Short mmCIF file of C-alpha atoms and ligand atoms in Angstrom, two decimals:
data_model
loop_
_atom_site.label_atom_id
_atom_site.label_comp_id
_atom_site.label_asym_id
_atom_site.label_seq_id
_atom_site.Cartn_x
_atom_site.Cartn_y
_atom_site.Cartn_z
CA MET A 1 212.06 126.89 118.36
CA LEU A 2 211.39 130.55 117.51
CA TYR A 3 211.86 131.35 113.84
CA THR A 4 211.65 134.72 112.11
CA GLU A 5 210.64 135.09 108.48
CA GLY A 6 209.39 138.25 106.79
CA LYS A 7 207.42 140.09 109.48
CA ALA A 8 206.36 136.88 111.23
CA ARG A 9 207.80 135.33 114.38
CA ILE A 10 206.90 131.68 114.42
CA GLU A 11 206.98 129.07 117.14
CA CYS A 12 207.21 125.48 115.99
CA SER A 13 207.07 122.40 118.19
CA LYS A 14 208.87 119.23 117.14
CA SER A 15 205.87 117.53 115.59
CA THR A 16 204.79 120.52 113.45
CA PHE A 17 206.17 120.98 109.96
CA LEU A 18 208.24 124.06 109.06
CA ASN A 19 210.85 124.15 106.31
CA PRO A 20 213.05 127.29 106.37
CA LYS A 21 214.22 126.41 102.84
CA MET A 22 210.75 127.33 101.58
CA ALA A 23 211.15 130.92 102.85
CA GLY A 24 211.80 132.23 99.32
CA LEU A 25 208.68 130.58 97.99
CA ARG A 26 206.63 132.05 100.83
CA ASP A 27 208.13 135.48 100.02
CA LEU A 28 207.06 134.98 96.42
CA SER A 29 203.56 133.98 97.48
CA VAL A 30 203.28 137.15 99.57
CA LEU A 31 204.28 139.14 96.46
CA PHE A 32 201.62 137.34 94.43
CA VAL A 33 198.87 138.01 96.97
CA ARG A 34 199.96 141.66 97.07
CA ALA A 35 199.90 141.79 93.26
CA LEU A 36 196.29 140.56 93.31
CA GLY A 37 195.38 143.72 95.25
CA GLY A 38 192.54 144.33 97.67
CA ASP A 39 192.90 143.66 101.39
CA ASP A 40 189.17 142.91 101.71
CA LYS A 41 189.76 139.49 100.14
CA SER A 42 189.13 136.26 102.07
CA LEU A 43 192.02 133.82 102.21
CA LEU A 44 192.28 130.14 103.09
CA ASP A 45 195.59 128.62 104.17
CA ALA A 46 194.37 125.06 103.58
CA THR A 47 197.34 123.14 104.99
CA ALA A 48 198.58 125.66 107.50
CA ALA A 49 201.00 123.78 109.83
CA THR A 50 202.47 126.61 112.00
CA GLY A 51 200.21 129.12 110.22
CA ILE A 52 203.23 130.90 108.77
CA ARG A 53 201.65 131.57 105.36
CA GLY A 54 198.33 132.88 106.59
CA ILE A 55 200.12 135.00 109.17
CA ARG A 56 202.48 136.48 106.57
CA TYR A 57 199.57 137.24 104.20
CA GLY A 58 197.97 139.08 107.10
CA LEU A 59 201.08 141.00 108.15
CA GLU A 60 202.65 141.62 104.73
CA ALA A 61 199.79 141.65 102.22
CA GLY A 62 197.18 143.27 104.50
CA ILE A 63 194.71 140.36 104.23
CA LYS A 64 192.15 140.60 107.04
CA ARG A 65 189.77 137.70 106.48
CA ILE A 66 191.94 134.63 107.05
CA THR A 67 191.08 130.98 107.71
CA LEU A 68 193.71 128.41 108.66
CA ILE A 69 193.10 124.68 108.45
CA ASP A 70 195.27 121.80 109.55
CA ILE A 71 194.34 118.21 110.22
CA ASN A 72 197.02 117.93 112.89
CA LYS A 73 196.08 118.93 116.46
CA GLY A 74 199.62 119.90 117.43
CA ALA A 75 199.95 122.10 114.35
CA CYS A 76 196.73 123.88 115.28
CA ARG A 77 198.05 124.45 118.81
CA ASP A 78 201.19 126.06 117.33
CA ALA A 79 199.15 128.07 114.83
CA LYS A 80 196.98 129.43 117.65
CA VAL A 81 200.04 130.58 119.60
CA ASN A 82 201.54 132.09 116.43
CA LEU A 83 198.39 134.01 115.50
CA LYS A 84 198.34 135.55 118.96
CA ARG A 85 202.09 136.28 119.02
CA ASN A 86 201.85 138.09 115.66
CA GLY A 87 198.60 139.89 116.42
CA VAL A 88 196.81 138.33 113.43
CA LYS A 89 193.11 137.45 113.67
CA ALA A 90 192.02 134.31 111.82
CA ALA A 91 189.55 131.46 112.02
CA LEU A 92 191.46 128.30 112.94
CA VAL A 93 190.00 124.92 111.99
CA ASN A 94 191.38 121.57 113.14
CA ASP A 95 190.01 119.33 110.41
CA SER A 96 190.86 117.91 107.02
CA VAL A 97 190.36 120.50 104.30
CA GLN A 98 188.30 117.90 102.44
CA GLY A 99 185.90 117.54 105.39
CA TYR A 100 185.72 121.30 105.74
CA ALA A 101 184.94 121.70 102.01
CA ASN A 102 182.17 119.12 102.17
CA ARG A 103 180.37 120.91 105.00
CA GLY A 104 179.43 123.81 102.71
CA ASN A 105 182.10 126.27 103.83
CA GLY A 106 183.60 128.97 101.64
CA PRO A 107 183.95 130.20 99.00
CA PHE A 108 187.27 132.02 99.36
CA ASP A 109 188.90 134.66 97.16
CA ILE A 110 192.41 133.24 97.63
CA ILE A 111 193.45 129.69 98.52
CA ASP A 112 196.96 128.46 99.32
CA LEU A 113 197.34 124.67 99.10
CA ASP A 114 200.74 123.48 100.28
CA PRO A 115 200.47 119.78 101.15
CA PHE A 116 203.03 117.05 101.68
CA GLY A 117 203.72 115.49 98.26
CA SER A 118 201.02 115.68 95.64
CA PRO A 119 198.10 118.14 95.74
CA VAL A 120 195.92 115.71 93.77
CA PRO A 121 194.06 114.24 96.80
CA TYR A 122 192.91 117.76 97.69
CA LEU A 123 192.07 119.42 94.39
CA TYR A 124 188.51 118.23 93.83
CA ASP A 125 187.46 119.32 97.31
CA ILE A 126 189.38 122.59 96.98
CA MET A 127 187.20 123.38 93.93
CA LYS A 128 184.15 123.30 96.23
CA LEU A 129 185.72 126.17 98.18
CA CYS A 130 186.14 128.33 95.06
CA HIS A 131 184.05 130.89 93.25
CA GLY A 132 184.37 132.22 89.70
CA ASP A 133 187.32 134.44 90.48
CA THR A 134 189.27 132.56 93.15
CA ALA A 135 193.06 132.79 93.00
CA LEU A 136 194.76 129.47 93.71
CA MET A 137 198.34 128.76 94.73
CA VAL A 138 199.25 125.07 94.60
CA THR A 139 202.51 123.35 95.57
CA ALA A 140 203.61 119.88 94.48
CA THR A 141 206.66 118.25 96.05
CA ASP A 142 206.23 114.88 94.36
CA THR A 143 208.56 116.13 91.64
CA ALA A 144 210.18 112.72 91.07
CA VAL A 145 206.75 111.46 90.01
CA LEU A 146 205.98 114.49 87.82
CA CYS A 147 209.47 114.36 86.27
CA GLY A 148 209.13 110.78 85.17
CA ALA A 149 211.28 108.86 87.67
CA HIS A 150 208.17 106.82 88.43
CA ALA A 151 206.08 106.84 85.25
CA ALA A 152 203.45 104.46 86.63
CA ALA A 153 202.96 106.65 89.70
CA CYS A 154 202.44 109.69 87.45
CA LEU A 155 199.89 107.82 85.38
CA LYS A 156 198.05 106.74 88.53
CA GLN A 157 198.18 110.11 90.28
CA TYR A 158 197.88 112.61 87.43
CA GLY A 159 196.44 110.44 84.64
CA ALA A 160 199.39 111.46 82.49
CA ARG A 161 202.56 110.08 81.01
CA PRO A 162 205.61 112.13 82.06
CA LEU A 163 208.86 112.86 80.20
CA HIS A 164 212.06 111.57 81.74
CA ASN A 165 214.68 113.69 79.99
CA GLU A 166 215.97 117.28 79.91
CA LEU A 167 212.41 118.58 79.43
CA CYS A 168 211.05 116.80 82.50
CA LYS A 169 210.67 119.81 84.81
CA GLU A 170 208.64 121.79 82.32
CA ALA A 171 206.61 118.70 81.36
CA GLY A 172 205.99 117.99 85.06
CA THR A 173 204.80 121.54 85.69
CA ARG A 174 202.49 121.26 82.69
CA ILE A 175 201.15 117.87 83.84
CA LEU A 176 200.30 119.43 87.22
CA LEU A 177 198.53 122.35 85.49
CA GLY A 178 196.74 119.95 83.13
CA PHE A 179 195.38 118.04 86.11
CA ILE A 180 194.22 121.27 87.77
CA ALA A 181 192.55 122.41 84.50
CA ARG A 182 190.63 119.11 84.23
CA ALA A 183 189.63 119.12 87.92
CA ALA A 184 188.47 122.76 87.64
CA ALA A 185 186.52 122.01 84.45
CA GLN A 186 184.41 119.43 86.27
CA PHE A 187 183.20 122.28 88.48
CA ASN A 188 182.60 124.56 85.48
CA PHE A 189 185.74 126.61 85.99
CA GLY A 190 188.36 127.54 83.43
CA ILE A 191 191.86 128.49 84.58
CA SER A 192 194.12 131.48 83.86
CA VAL A 193 197.72 130.78 84.78
CA HIS A 194 199.66 133.68 86.31
CA LEU A 195 202.95 132.07 87.31
CA SER A 196 204.55 128.62 87.30
CA ILE A 197 207.75 127.89 89.16
CA SER A 198 209.94 124.83 89.24
CA ASN A 199 212.73 124.99 91.78
CA MET A 200 214.67 122.67 94.12
CA HIS A 201 212.28 119.88 95.11
CA TYR A 202 208.99 121.62 94.33
CA MET A 203 206.72 122.99 91.66
CA ARG A 204 204.32 125.77 92.47
CA VAL A 205 201.60 127.25 90.27
CA PHE A 206 199.62 130.46 90.72
CA LEU A 207 196.35 130.81 88.83
CA SER A 208 192.83 132.22 88.84
CA LEU A 209 189.60 130.45 88.07
CA ARG A 210 187.03 131.72 85.58
CA LYS A 211 183.42 130.61 85.96
CA GLY A 212 181.52 129.13 83.05
CA ALA A 213 181.05 125.97 81.00
CA LYS A 214 182.58 127.70 77.98
CA GLU A 215 185.64 128.74 80.01
CA ALA A 216 185.98 125.19 81.34
CA VAL A 217 185.92 123.68 77.85
CA GLU A 218 188.31 126.33 76.52
CA SER A 219 190.82 125.57 79.23
CA VAL A 220 190.64 121.78 78.74
CA LYS A 221 191.32 122.51 75.06
CA GLN A 222 194.59 124.10 76.17
CA THR A 223 195.80 120.67 77.24
CA GLY A 224 197.47 118.26 74.85
CA PHE A 225 200.46 116.03 74.22
CA ALA A 226 204.18 116.41 73.65
CA ALA A 227 206.88 114.31 72.02
CA SER A 228 210.63 114.54 72.33
CA CYS A 229 213.13 112.78 70.04
CA ARG A 230 215.38 110.32 71.83
CA GLU A 231 218.25 111.24 69.50
CA CYS A 232 218.38 114.71 67.93
CA ARG A 233 216.33 116.58 70.64
CA PHE A 234 213.61 117.74 68.25
CA PHE A 235 210.29 118.15 70.07
CA ALA A 236 206.69 118.71 69.14
CA ALA A 237 203.61 119.67 71.15
CA SER A 238 200.04 119.58 70.04
CA LYS A 239 196.93 120.82 71.81
CA GLY A 240 193.80 118.71 71.76
CA THR A 241 192.19 115.83 73.59
CA VAL A 242 193.25 113.27 70.98
CA PRO A 243 197.01 112.60 70.83
CA CYS A 244 198.24 113.80 67.48
CA LEU A 245 201.98 113.21 67.47
CA PRO A 246 204.47 111.38 65.28
CA GLN A 247 205.89 108.13 66.61
CA ARG A 248 209.10 108.78 64.68
CA CYS A 249 211.07 112.02 64.59
CA GLY A 250 210.48 114.13 61.46
CA GLU A 251 214.12 115.31 61.62
CA CYS A 252 216.11 112.11 62.15
CA GLY A 253 213.65 109.20 62.12
CA ALA A 254 214.45 108.06 65.69
CA GLU A 255 211.74 107.08 68.17
CA MET A 256 209.93 109.92 69.96
CA GLU A 257 209.31 109.83 73.73
CA ARG A 258 205.66 110.84 74.11
CA ALA A 259 203.93 112.42 77.08
CA GLY A 260 200.67 113.95 78.27
CA PRO A 261 198.03 115.01 78.63
CA MET A 262 199.47 118.27 79.95
CA TRP A 263 198.73 122.01 79.93
CA LEU A 264 200.05 123.58 76.73
CA GLY A 265 198.67 127.07 77.38
CA ASN A 266 200.73 129.88 78.87
CA LEU A 267 202.69 129.43 82.09
CA TYR A 268 202.96 133.11 82.91
CA ASN A 269 201.00 136.32 83.00
CA LYS A 270 203.92 138.63 82.35
CA SER A 271 202.20 141.76 83.64
CA ILE A 272 201.57 140.13 87.04
CA VAL A 273 205.12 138.72 87.10
CA SER A 274 206.54 142.19 86.26
CA ARG A 275 204.46 143.71 89.04
CA MET A 276 205.80 141.09 91.46
CA LEU A 277 209.35 141.71 90.26
CA SER A 278 209.15 145.45 90.75
CA ALA A 279 208.04 144.88 94.36
CA LYS A 280 210.58 142.13 94.98
CA ALA A 281 212.49 143.73 97.86
CA GLY A 282 213.04 141.05 100.45
CA ILE A 283 212.77 137.91 98.34
CA THR A 284 215.76 135.59 98.03
CA ASP A 285 218.18 136.34 95.19
CA ASN A 286 217.62 132.93 93.70
CA LEU A 287 213.88 133.45 93.22
CA ALA A 288 214.28 137.10 92.16
CA GLU A 289 216.68 135.85 89.49
CA GLN A 290 214.17 133.21 88.45
CA LEU A 291 211.43 135.87 88.10
CA SER A 292 213.77 137.98 85.94
CA LEU A 293 214.35 134.95 83.69
CA ILE A 294 210.62 134.27 83.49
CA VAL A 295 209.81 137.83 82.39
CA LYS A 296 212.09 137.38 79.37
CA GLU A 297 211.27 133.71 78.66
CA PRO A 298 209.22 133.10 75.48
CA ASP A 299 206.00 131.57 76.83
CA THR A 300 205.86 128.58 74.48
CA PRO A 301 206.13 124.87 75.26
CA PHE A 302 209.62 123.45 75.69
CA PHE A 303 213.18 124.37 74.90
CA TYR A 304 216.48 123.04 73.63
CA SER A 305 219.13 121.86 76.06
CA MET A 306 222.58 122.87 74.81
CA PRO A 307 224.36 119.91 76.47
CA ALA A 308 221.79 117.48 74.99
CA ILE A 309 222.18 118.97 71.49
CA THR A 310 225.98 119.01 71.53
CA ARG A 311 225.96 115.44 72.83
CA ALA A 312 223.66 114.41 69.98
CA LEU A 313 225.92 116.22 67.51
CA GLY A 314 229.04 114.71 69.06
CA ILE A 315 230.70 118.12 69.52
CA GLY A 316 232.12 119.96 72.51
CA SER A 317 230.02 122.15 74.79
CA VAL A 318 228.89 125.63 73.72
CA SER A 319 227.92 128.76 75.58
CA PRO A 320 224.12 129.12 75.64
CA GLY A 321 224.60 132.91 75.76
CA LEU A 322 226.48 132.85 72.47
CA VAL A 323 223.88 130.64 70.79
CA ILE A 324 221.15 133.02 71.99
CA ARG A 325 223.04 136.02 70.55
CA LEU A 326 223.45 134.26 67.18
CA LEU A 327 219.76 133.32 67.04
CA LYS A 328 218.68 136.84 67.94
CA ARG A 329 220.98 138.32 65.30
CA ARG A 330 219.05 136.20 62.80
CA GLY A 331 215.74 137.59 63.97
CA TYR A 332 214.58 134.77 66.25
CA ASP A 333 213.21 135.16 69.72
CA ALA A 334 215.59 133.32 72.09
CA ALA A 335 216.17 133.42 75.84
CA PRO A 336 217.22 131.24 78.77
CA THR A 337 214.56 129.25 80.62
CA GLN A 338 213.92 128.69 84.32
CA PHE A 339 213.57 124.95 83.62
CA LEU A 340 217.20 124.25 82.73
CA ALA A 341 220.36 126.30 83.30
CA GLU A 342 221.69 125.59 79.81
CA GLY A 343 218.35 125.50 78.02
CA ILE A 344 217.14 127.91 75.34
CA LYS A 345 213.53 128.77 74.53
CA THR A 346 213.19 129.99 70.99
CA ASP A 347 210.90 130.16 67.99
CA ALA A 348 213.78 128.95 65.77
CA LYS A 349 213.43 125.47 64.24
CA LEU A 350 215.92 122.73 65.13
CA GLY A 351 217.92 123.25 61.88
CA ALA A 352 218.54 126.92 62.71
CA ILE A 353 219.55 125.99 66.26
CA VAL A 354 221.97 123.31 65.11
CA ARG A 355 223.57 125.86 62.74
CA ALA A 356 223.90 128.39 65.57
CA VAL A 357 225.28 125.72 67.93
CA LYS A 358 227.91 124.58 65.40
CA GLU A 359 228.86 128.17 64.65
CA SER A 360 229.24 129.10 68.29
CA GLY A 361 231.29 125.93 68.82
CA ARG A 362 233.65 127.10 66.07
CA ALA A 363 233.70 130.65 67.43
CA GLU A 364 234.68 129.34 70.87
CA ALA A 365 237.40 127.12 69.42
CA GLN A 366 239.07 130.14 67.73
C1 SAM B 1 203.86 120.83 103.92
S1 SAM B 1 202.96 121.11 105.38
C2 SAM B 1 202.45 122.79 105.22
C3 SAM B 1 203.54 123.75 105.43
C4 SAM B 1 203.13 125.19 105.57
N1 SAM B 1 202.20 125.61 104.54
C5 SAM B 1 204.38 126.06 105.56
O1 SAM B 1 204.58 126.85 104.60
O2 SAM B 1 205.18 125.94 106.51
C6 SAM B 1 201.47 120.24 105.15
C7 SAM B 1 200.48 120.35 106.31
O3 SAM B 1 199.24 119.79 105.85
C8 SAM B 1 198.61 119.14 106.95
N2 SAM B 1 197.62 118.20 106.39
C9 SAM B 1 197.82 116.93 105.96
N3 SAM B 1 196.68 116.43 105.47
C10 SAM B 1 195.73 117.40 105.58
C11 SAM B 1 194.37 117.49 105.22
N4 SAM B 1 193.75 116.47 104.66
N5 SAM B 1 193.72 118.65 105.49
C12 SAM B 1 194.36 119.71 106.06
N6 SAM B 1 195.65 119.67 106.43
C13 SAM B 1 196.34 118.55 106.17
C14 SAM B 1 199.75 118.52 107.71
O4 SAM B 1 199.39 118.28 109.05
C15 SAM B 1 200.86 119.57 107.55
O5 SAM B 1 200.88 120.44 108.64
ZN1 ZN B 2 215.23 113.27 65.96
#
């Protein structure tokens, strides 16, 4: 099969993995690498399959020092053909990235880790391929685990308790980042998060490492715990290594669903996201729209789901846009979130939101 994406023409035999549905995410990754600047950077495509990512970074982001790794022989055969076909020079390694990392290779300026399922089995070894300023892109497709469908699996894999409600995608993204922050810290790296995306069946985070014991400790201190009321939808999040959350909801007294540890620092570096957005030509509408949402999204933990709140209140549905307008009129910051179509991120307290929801319900009924 010959497949065209961006500037790359890719051959893919039956046994090699290539998902055309991830084209948008690869476009976004190219934008990120471009936003990092500097074509003299070294890049590792750690789970390369056909080599499509490394090849696109070469053709579309001007990266010249590229290494591709894949454990699968057939994938490496395809990658070799694809490198040649696209005129991209790269070192091609048929090995496990873990084995490669443990033979003293690296470090790299940019690493793309895009495995099947969870990135956890790779992350410790990936840290050995990093230096104090490495940019990391990490995909997780075990979203059912991170979103709480299998709480025991999440505990085992990520050492964290997930949320299994309307907040699950954001909690899952934060659990992934929390795991990365703790893994990095063991190698004396802190993390700076540039972009976090949750979409379809994947989560993808873009970050940079910062060298130093102090940075490592600071970034672990950005992790913490969250609680979400099973009834009224009130939530609380608190940073720190010791869980410090109420068992019962302060608003209605119902039981809180508790989760963590997870990253409670920022999910976005808005100046990088804006730079990516202004150069977005060519990326799928869906992801361009998501970036536009992200630029306006208050970068604080969690949000209110309008359907969950109206259900708890026992009233009909409301327009999130109207609730946002009412909250803004009252001086609050409020905007939609990428994590839920009818979710609102705001600095307003639950009481103010409930008032705005009831009022917009009445306004719609008139
Ligand atoms: C999801 S695919 C990568 C897809 C590719 N990045 C793309 O965008 O089309 C995961 C790849 O990782 C490879 N792989 C699995 N375990 C590995 C390991 N331990 N080290 C390196 N590659 C591995 C698989 O052979 C497979 O080709
Ligand atoms: Zn409550």
